[in-house]
Short mmCIF file of C-alpha atoms in Angstrom, two decimals:
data_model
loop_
_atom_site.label_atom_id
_atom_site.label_comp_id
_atom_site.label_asym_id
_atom_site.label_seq_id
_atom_site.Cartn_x
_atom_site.Cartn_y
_atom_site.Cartn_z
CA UNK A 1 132.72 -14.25 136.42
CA UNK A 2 129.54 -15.15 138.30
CA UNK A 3 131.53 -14.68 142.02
CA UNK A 4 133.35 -11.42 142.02
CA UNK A 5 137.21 -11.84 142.16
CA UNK A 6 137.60 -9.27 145.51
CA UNK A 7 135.21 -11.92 147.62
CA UNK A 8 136.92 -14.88 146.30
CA UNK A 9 140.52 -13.46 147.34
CA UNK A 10 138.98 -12.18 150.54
CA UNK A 11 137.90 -15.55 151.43
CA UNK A 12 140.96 -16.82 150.20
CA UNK A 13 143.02 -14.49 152.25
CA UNK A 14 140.83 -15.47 155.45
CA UNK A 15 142.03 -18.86 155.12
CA UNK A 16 145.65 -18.12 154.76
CA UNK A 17 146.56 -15.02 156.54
CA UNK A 18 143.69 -15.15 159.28
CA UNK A 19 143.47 -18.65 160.61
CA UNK A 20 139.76 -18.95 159.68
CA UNK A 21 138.90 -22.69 160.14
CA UNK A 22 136.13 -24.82 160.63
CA UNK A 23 137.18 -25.60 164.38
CA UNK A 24 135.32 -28.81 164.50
CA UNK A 25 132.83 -31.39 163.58
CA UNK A 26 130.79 -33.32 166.18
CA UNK A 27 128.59 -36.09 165.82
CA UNK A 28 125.85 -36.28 168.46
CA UNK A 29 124.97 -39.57 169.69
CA UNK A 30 122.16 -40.69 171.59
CA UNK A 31 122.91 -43.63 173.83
CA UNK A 32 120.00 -44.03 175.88
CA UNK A 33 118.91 -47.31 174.21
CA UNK A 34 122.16 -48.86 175.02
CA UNK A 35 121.38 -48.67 178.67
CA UNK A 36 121.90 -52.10 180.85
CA UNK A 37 122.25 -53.62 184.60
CA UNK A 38 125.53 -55.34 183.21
CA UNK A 39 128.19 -52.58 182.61
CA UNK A 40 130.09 -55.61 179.92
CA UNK A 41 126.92 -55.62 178.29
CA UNK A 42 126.32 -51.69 178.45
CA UNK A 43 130.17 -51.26 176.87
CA UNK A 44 129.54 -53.61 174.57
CA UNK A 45 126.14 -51.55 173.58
CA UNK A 46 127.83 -48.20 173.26
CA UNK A 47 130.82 -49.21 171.05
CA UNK A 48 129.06 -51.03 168.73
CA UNK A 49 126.38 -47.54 168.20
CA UNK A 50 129.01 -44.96 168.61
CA UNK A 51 131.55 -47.31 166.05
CA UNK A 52 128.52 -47.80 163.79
CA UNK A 53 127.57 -44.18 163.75
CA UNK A 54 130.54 -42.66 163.62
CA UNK A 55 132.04 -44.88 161.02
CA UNK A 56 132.09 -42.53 158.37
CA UNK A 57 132.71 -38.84 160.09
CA UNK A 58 135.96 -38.50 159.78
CA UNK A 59 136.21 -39.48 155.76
CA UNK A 60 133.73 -37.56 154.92
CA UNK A 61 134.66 -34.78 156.57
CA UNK A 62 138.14 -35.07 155.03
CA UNK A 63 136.25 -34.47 151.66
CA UNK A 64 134.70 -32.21 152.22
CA UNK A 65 137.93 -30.63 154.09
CA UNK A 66 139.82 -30.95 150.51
CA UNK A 67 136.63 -30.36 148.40
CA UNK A 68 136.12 -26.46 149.83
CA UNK A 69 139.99 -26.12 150.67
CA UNK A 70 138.31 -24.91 154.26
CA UNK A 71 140.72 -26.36 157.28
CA UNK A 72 138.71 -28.66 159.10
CA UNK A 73 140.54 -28.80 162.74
CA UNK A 74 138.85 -31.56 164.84
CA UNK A 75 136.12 -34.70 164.69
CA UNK A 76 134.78 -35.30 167.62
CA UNK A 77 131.78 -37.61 168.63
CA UNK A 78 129.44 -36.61 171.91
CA UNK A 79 127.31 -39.15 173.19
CA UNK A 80 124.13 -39.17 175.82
CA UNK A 81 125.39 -37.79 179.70
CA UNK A 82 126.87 -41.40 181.22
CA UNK A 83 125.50 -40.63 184.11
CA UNK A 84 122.28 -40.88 182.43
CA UNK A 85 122.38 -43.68 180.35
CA UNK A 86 124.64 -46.28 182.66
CA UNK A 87 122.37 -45.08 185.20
CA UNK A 88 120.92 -48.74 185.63
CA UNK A 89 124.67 -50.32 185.41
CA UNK A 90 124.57 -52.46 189.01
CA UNK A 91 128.74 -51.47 188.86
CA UNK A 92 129.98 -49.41 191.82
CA UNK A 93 131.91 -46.86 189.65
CA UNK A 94 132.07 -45.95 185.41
CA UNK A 95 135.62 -46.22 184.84
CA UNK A 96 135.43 -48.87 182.28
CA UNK A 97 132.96 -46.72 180.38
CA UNK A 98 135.53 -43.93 179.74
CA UNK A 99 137.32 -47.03 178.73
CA UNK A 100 135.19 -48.34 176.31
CA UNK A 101 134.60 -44.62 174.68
CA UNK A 102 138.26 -44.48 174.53
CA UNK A 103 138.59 -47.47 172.36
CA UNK A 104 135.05 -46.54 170.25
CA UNK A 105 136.63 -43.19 169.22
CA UNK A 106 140.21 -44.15 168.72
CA UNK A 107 138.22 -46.72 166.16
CA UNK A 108 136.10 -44.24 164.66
CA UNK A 109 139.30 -41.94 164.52
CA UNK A 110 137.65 -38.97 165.72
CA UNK A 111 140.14 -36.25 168.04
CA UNK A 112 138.12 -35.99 171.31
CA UNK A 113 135.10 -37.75 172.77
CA UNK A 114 132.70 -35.93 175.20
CA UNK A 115 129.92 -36.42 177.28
CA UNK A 116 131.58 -38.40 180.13
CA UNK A 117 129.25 -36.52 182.14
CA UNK A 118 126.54 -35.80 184.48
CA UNK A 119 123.87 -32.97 185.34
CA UNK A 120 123.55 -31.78 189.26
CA UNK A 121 122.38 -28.65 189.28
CA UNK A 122 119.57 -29.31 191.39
CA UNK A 123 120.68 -32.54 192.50
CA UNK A 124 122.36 -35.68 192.07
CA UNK A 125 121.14 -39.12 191.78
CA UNK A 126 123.10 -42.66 192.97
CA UNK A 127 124.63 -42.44 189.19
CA UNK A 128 125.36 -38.95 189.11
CA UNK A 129 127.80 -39.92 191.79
CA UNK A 130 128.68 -42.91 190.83
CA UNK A 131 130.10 -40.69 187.83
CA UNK A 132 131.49 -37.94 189.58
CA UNK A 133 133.65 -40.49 191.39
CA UNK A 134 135.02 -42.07 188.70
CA UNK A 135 136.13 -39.09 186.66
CA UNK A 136 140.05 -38.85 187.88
CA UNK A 137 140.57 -42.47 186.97
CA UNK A 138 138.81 -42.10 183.77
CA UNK A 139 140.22 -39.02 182.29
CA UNK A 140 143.96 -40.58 183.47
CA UNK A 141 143.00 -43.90 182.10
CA UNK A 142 142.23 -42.62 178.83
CA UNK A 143 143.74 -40.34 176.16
CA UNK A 144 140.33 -39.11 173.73
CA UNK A 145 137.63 -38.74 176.88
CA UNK A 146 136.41 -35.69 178.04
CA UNK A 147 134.54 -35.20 181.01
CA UNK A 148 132.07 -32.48 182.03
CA UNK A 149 129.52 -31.62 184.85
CA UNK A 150 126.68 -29.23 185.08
CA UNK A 151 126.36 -27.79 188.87
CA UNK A 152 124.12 -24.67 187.90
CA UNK A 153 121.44 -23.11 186.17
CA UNK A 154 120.25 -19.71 186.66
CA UNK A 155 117.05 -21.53 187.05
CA UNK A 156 117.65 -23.87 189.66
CA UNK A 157 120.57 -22.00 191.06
CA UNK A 158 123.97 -23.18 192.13
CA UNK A 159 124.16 -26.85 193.90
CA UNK A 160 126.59 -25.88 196.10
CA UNK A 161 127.21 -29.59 197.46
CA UNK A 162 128.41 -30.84 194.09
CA UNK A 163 130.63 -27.26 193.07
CA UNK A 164 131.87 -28.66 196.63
CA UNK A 165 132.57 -32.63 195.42
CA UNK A 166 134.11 -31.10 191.70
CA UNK A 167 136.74 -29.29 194.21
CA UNK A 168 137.94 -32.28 195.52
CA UNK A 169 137.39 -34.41 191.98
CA UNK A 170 139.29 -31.53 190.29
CA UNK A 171 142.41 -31.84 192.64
CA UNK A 172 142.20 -35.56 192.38
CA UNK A 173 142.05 -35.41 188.34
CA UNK A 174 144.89 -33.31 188.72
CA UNK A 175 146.75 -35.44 190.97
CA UNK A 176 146.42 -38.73 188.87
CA UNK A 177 147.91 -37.01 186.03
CA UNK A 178 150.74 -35.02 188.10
CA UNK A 179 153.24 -36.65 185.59
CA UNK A 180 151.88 -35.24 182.65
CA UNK A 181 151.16 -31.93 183.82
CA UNK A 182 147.73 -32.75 185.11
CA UNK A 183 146.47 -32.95 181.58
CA UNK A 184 143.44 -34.70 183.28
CA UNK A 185 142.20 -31.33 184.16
CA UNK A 186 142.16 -29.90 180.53
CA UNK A 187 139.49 -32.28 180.01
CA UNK A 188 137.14 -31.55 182.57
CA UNK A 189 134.64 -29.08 182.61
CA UNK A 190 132.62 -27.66 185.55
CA UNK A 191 129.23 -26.01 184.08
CA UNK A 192 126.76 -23.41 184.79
CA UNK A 193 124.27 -23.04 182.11
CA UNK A 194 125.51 -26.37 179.49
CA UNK A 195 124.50 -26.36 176.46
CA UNK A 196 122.82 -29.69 175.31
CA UNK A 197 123.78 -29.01 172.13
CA UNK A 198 127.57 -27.77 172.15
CA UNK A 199 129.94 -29.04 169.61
CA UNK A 200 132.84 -27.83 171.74
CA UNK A 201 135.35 -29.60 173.82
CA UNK A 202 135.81 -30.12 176.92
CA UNK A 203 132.43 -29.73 177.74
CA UNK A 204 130.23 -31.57 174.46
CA UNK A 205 127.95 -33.71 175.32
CA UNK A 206 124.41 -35.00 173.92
CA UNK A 207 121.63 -33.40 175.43
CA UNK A 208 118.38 -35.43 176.62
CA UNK A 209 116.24 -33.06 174.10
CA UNK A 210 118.70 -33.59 171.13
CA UNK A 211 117.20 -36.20 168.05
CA UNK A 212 119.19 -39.59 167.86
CA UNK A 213 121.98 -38.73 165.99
CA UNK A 214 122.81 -35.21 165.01
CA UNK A 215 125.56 -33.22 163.00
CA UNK A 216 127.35 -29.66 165.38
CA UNK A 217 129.62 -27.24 163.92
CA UNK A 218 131.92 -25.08 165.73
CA UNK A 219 133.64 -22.10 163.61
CA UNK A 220 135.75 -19.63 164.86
CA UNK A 221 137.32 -16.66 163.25
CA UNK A 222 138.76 -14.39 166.08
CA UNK A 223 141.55 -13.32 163.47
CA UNK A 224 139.32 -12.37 160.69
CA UNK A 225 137.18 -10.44 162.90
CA UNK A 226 140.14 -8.70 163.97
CA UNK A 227 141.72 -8.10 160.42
CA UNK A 228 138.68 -6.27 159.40
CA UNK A 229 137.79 -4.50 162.28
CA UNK A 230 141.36 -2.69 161.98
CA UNK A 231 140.43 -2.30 157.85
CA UNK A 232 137.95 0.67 158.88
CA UNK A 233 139.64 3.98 159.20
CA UNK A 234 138.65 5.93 162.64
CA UNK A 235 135.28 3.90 162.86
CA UNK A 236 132.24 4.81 164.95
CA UNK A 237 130.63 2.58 166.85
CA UNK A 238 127.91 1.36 164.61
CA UNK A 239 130.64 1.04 161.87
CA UNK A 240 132.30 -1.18 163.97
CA UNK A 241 129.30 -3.17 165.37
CA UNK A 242 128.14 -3.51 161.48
CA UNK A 243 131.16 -4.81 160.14
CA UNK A 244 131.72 -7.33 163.28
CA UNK A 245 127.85 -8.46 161.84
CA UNK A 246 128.81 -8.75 158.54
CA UNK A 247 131.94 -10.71 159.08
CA UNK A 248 130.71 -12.90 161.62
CA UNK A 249 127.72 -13.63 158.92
CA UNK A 250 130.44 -15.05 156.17
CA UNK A 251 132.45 -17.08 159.08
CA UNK A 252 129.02 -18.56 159.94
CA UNK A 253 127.74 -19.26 156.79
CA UNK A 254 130.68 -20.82 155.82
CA UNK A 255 130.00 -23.23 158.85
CA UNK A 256 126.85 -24.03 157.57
CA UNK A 257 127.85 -25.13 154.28
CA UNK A 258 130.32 -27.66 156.02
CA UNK A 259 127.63 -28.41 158.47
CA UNK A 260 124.87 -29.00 155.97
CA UNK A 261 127.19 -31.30 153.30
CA UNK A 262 128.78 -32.99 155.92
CA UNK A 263 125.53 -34.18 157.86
CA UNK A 264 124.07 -34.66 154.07
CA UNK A 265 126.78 -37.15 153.20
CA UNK A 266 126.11 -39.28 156.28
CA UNK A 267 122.83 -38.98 156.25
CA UNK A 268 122.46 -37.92 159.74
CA UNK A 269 120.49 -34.26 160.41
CA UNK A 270 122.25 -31.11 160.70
CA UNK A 271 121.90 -29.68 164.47
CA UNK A 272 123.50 -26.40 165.29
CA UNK A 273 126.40 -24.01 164.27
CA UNK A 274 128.33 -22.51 167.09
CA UNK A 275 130.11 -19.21 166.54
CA UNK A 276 132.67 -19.15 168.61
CA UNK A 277 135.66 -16.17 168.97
CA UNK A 278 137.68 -18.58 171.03
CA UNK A 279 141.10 -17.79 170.34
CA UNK A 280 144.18 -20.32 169.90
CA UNK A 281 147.51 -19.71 170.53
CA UNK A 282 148.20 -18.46 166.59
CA UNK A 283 149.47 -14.81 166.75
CA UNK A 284 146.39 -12.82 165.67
CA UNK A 285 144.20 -15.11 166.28
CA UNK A 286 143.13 -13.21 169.45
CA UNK A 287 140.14 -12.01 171.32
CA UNK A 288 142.14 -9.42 173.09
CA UNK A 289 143.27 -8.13 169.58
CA UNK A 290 139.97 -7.33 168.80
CA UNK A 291 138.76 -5.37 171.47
CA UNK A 292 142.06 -3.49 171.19
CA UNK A 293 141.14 -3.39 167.38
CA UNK A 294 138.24 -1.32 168.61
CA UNK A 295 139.86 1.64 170.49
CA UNK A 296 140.94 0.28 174.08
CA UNK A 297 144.45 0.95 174.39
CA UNK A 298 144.85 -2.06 176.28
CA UNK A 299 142.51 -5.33 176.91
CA UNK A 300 142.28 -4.66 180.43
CA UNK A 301 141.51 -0.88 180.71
CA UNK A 302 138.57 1.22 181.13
CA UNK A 303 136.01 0.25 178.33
CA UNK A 304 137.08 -3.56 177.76
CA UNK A 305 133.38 -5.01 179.54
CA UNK A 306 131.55 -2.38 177.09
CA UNK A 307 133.90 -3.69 174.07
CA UNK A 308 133.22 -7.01 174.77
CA UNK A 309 129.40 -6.92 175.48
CA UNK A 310 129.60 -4.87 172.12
CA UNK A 311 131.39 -7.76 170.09
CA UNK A 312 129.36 -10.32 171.67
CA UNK A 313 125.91 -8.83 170.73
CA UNK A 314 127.18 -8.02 166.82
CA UNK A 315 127.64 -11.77 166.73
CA UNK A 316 124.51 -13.05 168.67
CA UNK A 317 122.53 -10.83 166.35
CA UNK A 318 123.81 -12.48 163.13
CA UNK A 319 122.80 -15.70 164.83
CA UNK A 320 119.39 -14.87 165.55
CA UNK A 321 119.11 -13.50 162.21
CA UNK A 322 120.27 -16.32 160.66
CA UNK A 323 119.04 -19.30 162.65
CA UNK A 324 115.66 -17.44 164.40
CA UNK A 325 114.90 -21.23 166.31
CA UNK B 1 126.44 -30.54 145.27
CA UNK B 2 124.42 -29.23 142.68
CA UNK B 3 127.09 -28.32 140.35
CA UNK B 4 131.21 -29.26 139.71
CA UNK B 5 132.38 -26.24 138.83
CA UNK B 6 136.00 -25.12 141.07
CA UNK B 7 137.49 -22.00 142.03
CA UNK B 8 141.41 -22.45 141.06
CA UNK B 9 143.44 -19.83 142.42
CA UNK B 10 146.91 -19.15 142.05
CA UNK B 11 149.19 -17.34 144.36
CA UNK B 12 152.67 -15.93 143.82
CA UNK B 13 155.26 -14.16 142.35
CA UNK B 14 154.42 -13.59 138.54
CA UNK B 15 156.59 -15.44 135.93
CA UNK B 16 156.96 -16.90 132.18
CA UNK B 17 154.69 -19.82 131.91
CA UNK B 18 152.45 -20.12 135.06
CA UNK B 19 149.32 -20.17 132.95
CA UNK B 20 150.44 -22.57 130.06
CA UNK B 21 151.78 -25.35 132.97
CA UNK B 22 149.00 -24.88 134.99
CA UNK B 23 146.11 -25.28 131.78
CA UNK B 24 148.30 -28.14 130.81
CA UNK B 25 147.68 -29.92 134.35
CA UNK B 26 143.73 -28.83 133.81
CA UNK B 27 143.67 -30.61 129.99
CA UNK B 28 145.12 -33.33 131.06
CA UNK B 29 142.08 -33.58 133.66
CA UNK B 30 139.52 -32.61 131.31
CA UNK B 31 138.66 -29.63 132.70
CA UNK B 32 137.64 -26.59 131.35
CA UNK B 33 137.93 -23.24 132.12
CA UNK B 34 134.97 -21.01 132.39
CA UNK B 35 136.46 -17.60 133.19
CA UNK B 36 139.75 -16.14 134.28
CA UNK B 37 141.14 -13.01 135.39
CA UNK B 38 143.98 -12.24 137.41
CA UNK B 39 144.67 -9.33 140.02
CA UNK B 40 147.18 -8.09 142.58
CA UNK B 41 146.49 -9.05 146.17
CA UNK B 42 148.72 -7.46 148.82
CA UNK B 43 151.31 -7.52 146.22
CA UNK B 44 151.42 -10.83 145.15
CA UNK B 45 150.24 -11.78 141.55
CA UNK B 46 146.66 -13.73 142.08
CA UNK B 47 145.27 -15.61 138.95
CA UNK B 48 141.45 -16.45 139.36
CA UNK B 49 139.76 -19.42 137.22
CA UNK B 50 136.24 -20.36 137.15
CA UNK B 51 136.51 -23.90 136.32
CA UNK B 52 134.13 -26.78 135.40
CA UNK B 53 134.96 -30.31 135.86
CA UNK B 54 133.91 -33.29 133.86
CA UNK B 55 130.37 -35.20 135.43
CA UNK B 56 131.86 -38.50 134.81
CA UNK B 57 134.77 -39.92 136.82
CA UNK B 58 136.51 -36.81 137.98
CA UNK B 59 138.95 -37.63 140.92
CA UNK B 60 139.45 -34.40 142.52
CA UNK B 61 141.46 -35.31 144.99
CA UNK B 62 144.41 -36.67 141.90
CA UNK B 63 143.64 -33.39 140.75
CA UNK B 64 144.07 -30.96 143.47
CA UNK B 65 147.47 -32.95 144.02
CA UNK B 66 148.53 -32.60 140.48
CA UNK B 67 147.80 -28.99 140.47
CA UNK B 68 149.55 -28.53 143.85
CA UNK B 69 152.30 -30.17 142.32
CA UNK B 70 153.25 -28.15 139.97
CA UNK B 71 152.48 -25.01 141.41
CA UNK B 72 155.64 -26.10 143.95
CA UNK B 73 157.55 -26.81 140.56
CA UNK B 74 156.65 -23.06 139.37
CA UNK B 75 157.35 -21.73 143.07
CA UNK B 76 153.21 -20.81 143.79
CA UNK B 77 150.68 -21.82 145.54
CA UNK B 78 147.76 -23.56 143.60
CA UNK B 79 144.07 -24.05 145.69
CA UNK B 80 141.11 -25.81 144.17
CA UNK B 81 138.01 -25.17 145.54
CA UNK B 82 134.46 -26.47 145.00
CA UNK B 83 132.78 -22.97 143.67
CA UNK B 84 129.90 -23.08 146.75
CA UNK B 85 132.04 -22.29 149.20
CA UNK B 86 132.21 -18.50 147.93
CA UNK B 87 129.05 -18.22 146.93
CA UNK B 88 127.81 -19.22 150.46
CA UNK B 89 130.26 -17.22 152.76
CA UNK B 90 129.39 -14.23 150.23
CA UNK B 91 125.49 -14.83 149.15
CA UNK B 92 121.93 -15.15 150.47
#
């Protein structure tokens, strides 16, 4: 047999005992030639693109899903910051936006749509506002829209003005939604540092420097990691730092084959593949678990910012090895 | 995909038959198996086939749910993978 037996089963056994699962799929979306002074016309712009695009994410990803019997979790679509491209909208607030992105990915069937958003970390323009403001209607008036703002870089520093306005948007979100435990909140996020290019929800959304349409992966493995950290018998540290390397390695190329045939399929480039030990509420599927896995008695204790800055630079390392750009 | 050649694994406790049914499901599919071995895995019986599917108008996805079928009816569990997704997580 060309594939030895042991890595098939572990593979195998990743999948079923160790929640190891392609956390999502997200279509970038550039919508900066949609832009328009008539927000009907604008709405009308972006469904028909982000429709168009997405029309054929979420079956081929469901192929490819059954084809590599790999869990694919979410499909998500993130689109250009709409602070950015309704910029020129003559409307006095975006609500109908969120609106119209609701409808665009409850069409294209994708889980969550990001990039209801705006970027203040140095400052904010008339639409930046004009965004901010509308964010606790939008995210109650829609189900699938997610909602994020940058208010720092650790270039430009903190804006302190608009961490000031998220306070009061963030207790408004919350308020709209009071009746459904303020689920508002859960998808809003307040940045320092975003990502352009983050495949990740809340807080996805389609950077100005990303190409027109563009294929993100998120993985995430906190279980395996885990499972074969407590494998090694009394480890040293290097053991431990090489075999959170070489496991991160298979969870990520694993994400690239998914990335790479699913952005093949659609015909739309393959952007990025995001590591991620974000845990979910599984039992085992835990960061905590693996620091413990490591030695500390307790996550918590003496040791756990050392654990953590150790796990964290095993698995940036396999990324830069891997993807040097 | 450069080639159409599966992974079939199946999981659970050993018993008369499991390989005969599970071919049968494979014939009737045209598909042929490559290579086969079987092993213990945590204590559970693990069969292992290399398998190659026919070019022409294979439907995978009647086939995965034919062999998921009757690895309920035999009490396992039955995965079919495309081959590339080991060879990826586990080669350069």
């Amino acid at each position: 047999m060309l594939i030895n037996p042991n890595e098939i089963l572990e593979t195998i056994q990743m999948v079923r005992m160790e929640h190891l699962d392609i956390r999502t799929v997200t279509m970038g979306i550039s919508l900066r030639d949609c832009s328009h002074p008539d927000i009907e016309v604008f709405n009308e712009n972006i469904y028909e693109k982000i429709t168009a695009r997405a029309k054929e994410l979420v079956r081929t990803t469901n192929e490819i899903q059954s084809l590599y019997g790999i869990p694919i979790i979410n499909k998500r679509i993130s689109v250009t910051p709409i602070a950015i491209a309704a910029e020129s909208c003559r409307s006095p607030n975006f609500v109908s936006v969120a609106k119209t992105m609701d409808e665009a990915a409850k069409e294209s069937d994708v889980d969550f749509i990001g990039g209801f958003s705006a970027l203040v970390h140095k400052g904010a323009t008339s639409g930046d506002l004009k965004l901010i403001n509308s964010i606790p209607e939008a995210l109650a008036g829609t189900e699938k829209v997610c909602s994020s703002v940058n208010v720092a870089t650790t270039r430009a520093g903190i804006n302190m003005d608009a961490v000031g306005l998220m306070g009061e948007v963030i207790k408004r979100t919350a308020g709209l939604t009071a009746d459904r435990d303020g689920i508002g909140c859960a998808k809003l996020v307040v940045f320092a540092n975003a990502p352009e290019d983050n495949p990740f929800m809340a807080g996805a959304f389609h950077g100005i420097g990303e190409p027109e349409c563009v294929i993100n992966v998120g993985v995430s493995g906190p279980g395996v990691v885990n499972a074969a950290i407590r494998e090694l018998e009394n480890p040293n540290l290097t053991e431990i730092s090489e075999t959170i390397k070489k496991t991160a390695f298979k969870i990520t190329r694993m994400g690239e084959m998914v990335g790479r045939e699913v952005s093949r399929r659609v015909g739309v480039e393959f952007g990025i593949l995001d590591l991620s030990l974000a845990p979910t509420p599984e039992i085992g599927d835990s960061v905590a678990a693996i620091l413990e896995a490591m030695g500390l008695e307790r996550c918590g204790t003496h040791g756990t910012t050392a654990a953590l800055a150790l796990l964290n630079d095993a698995v940036k390392k396999v990324g830069q090895w891997l993807h040097p750009q | 995909m450069a080639s159409s050649r599966f992974i079939i694994t199946v999981i659970g406790s050993d018993r008369v038959g499991i390989v005969a049914r599970i071919t049968t499901v494979m014939a009737d599919f045209n598909v042929n198996i490559v290579d086969i071995t079987q092993t213990i895995m945590q204590g559970i019986f693990t069969m292992i086939m290399l398998a190659e599917a026919p070019q022409d108008n294979f439907d995978l996805a009647a086939f995965q749910e034919a062999m998921g079928a009757e690895g309920k009816n035999l009490g396992v569990e039955v995965k079919v993978q495309h081959e590339d997704v080991f060879r990826f997580m586990h080669r350069v």
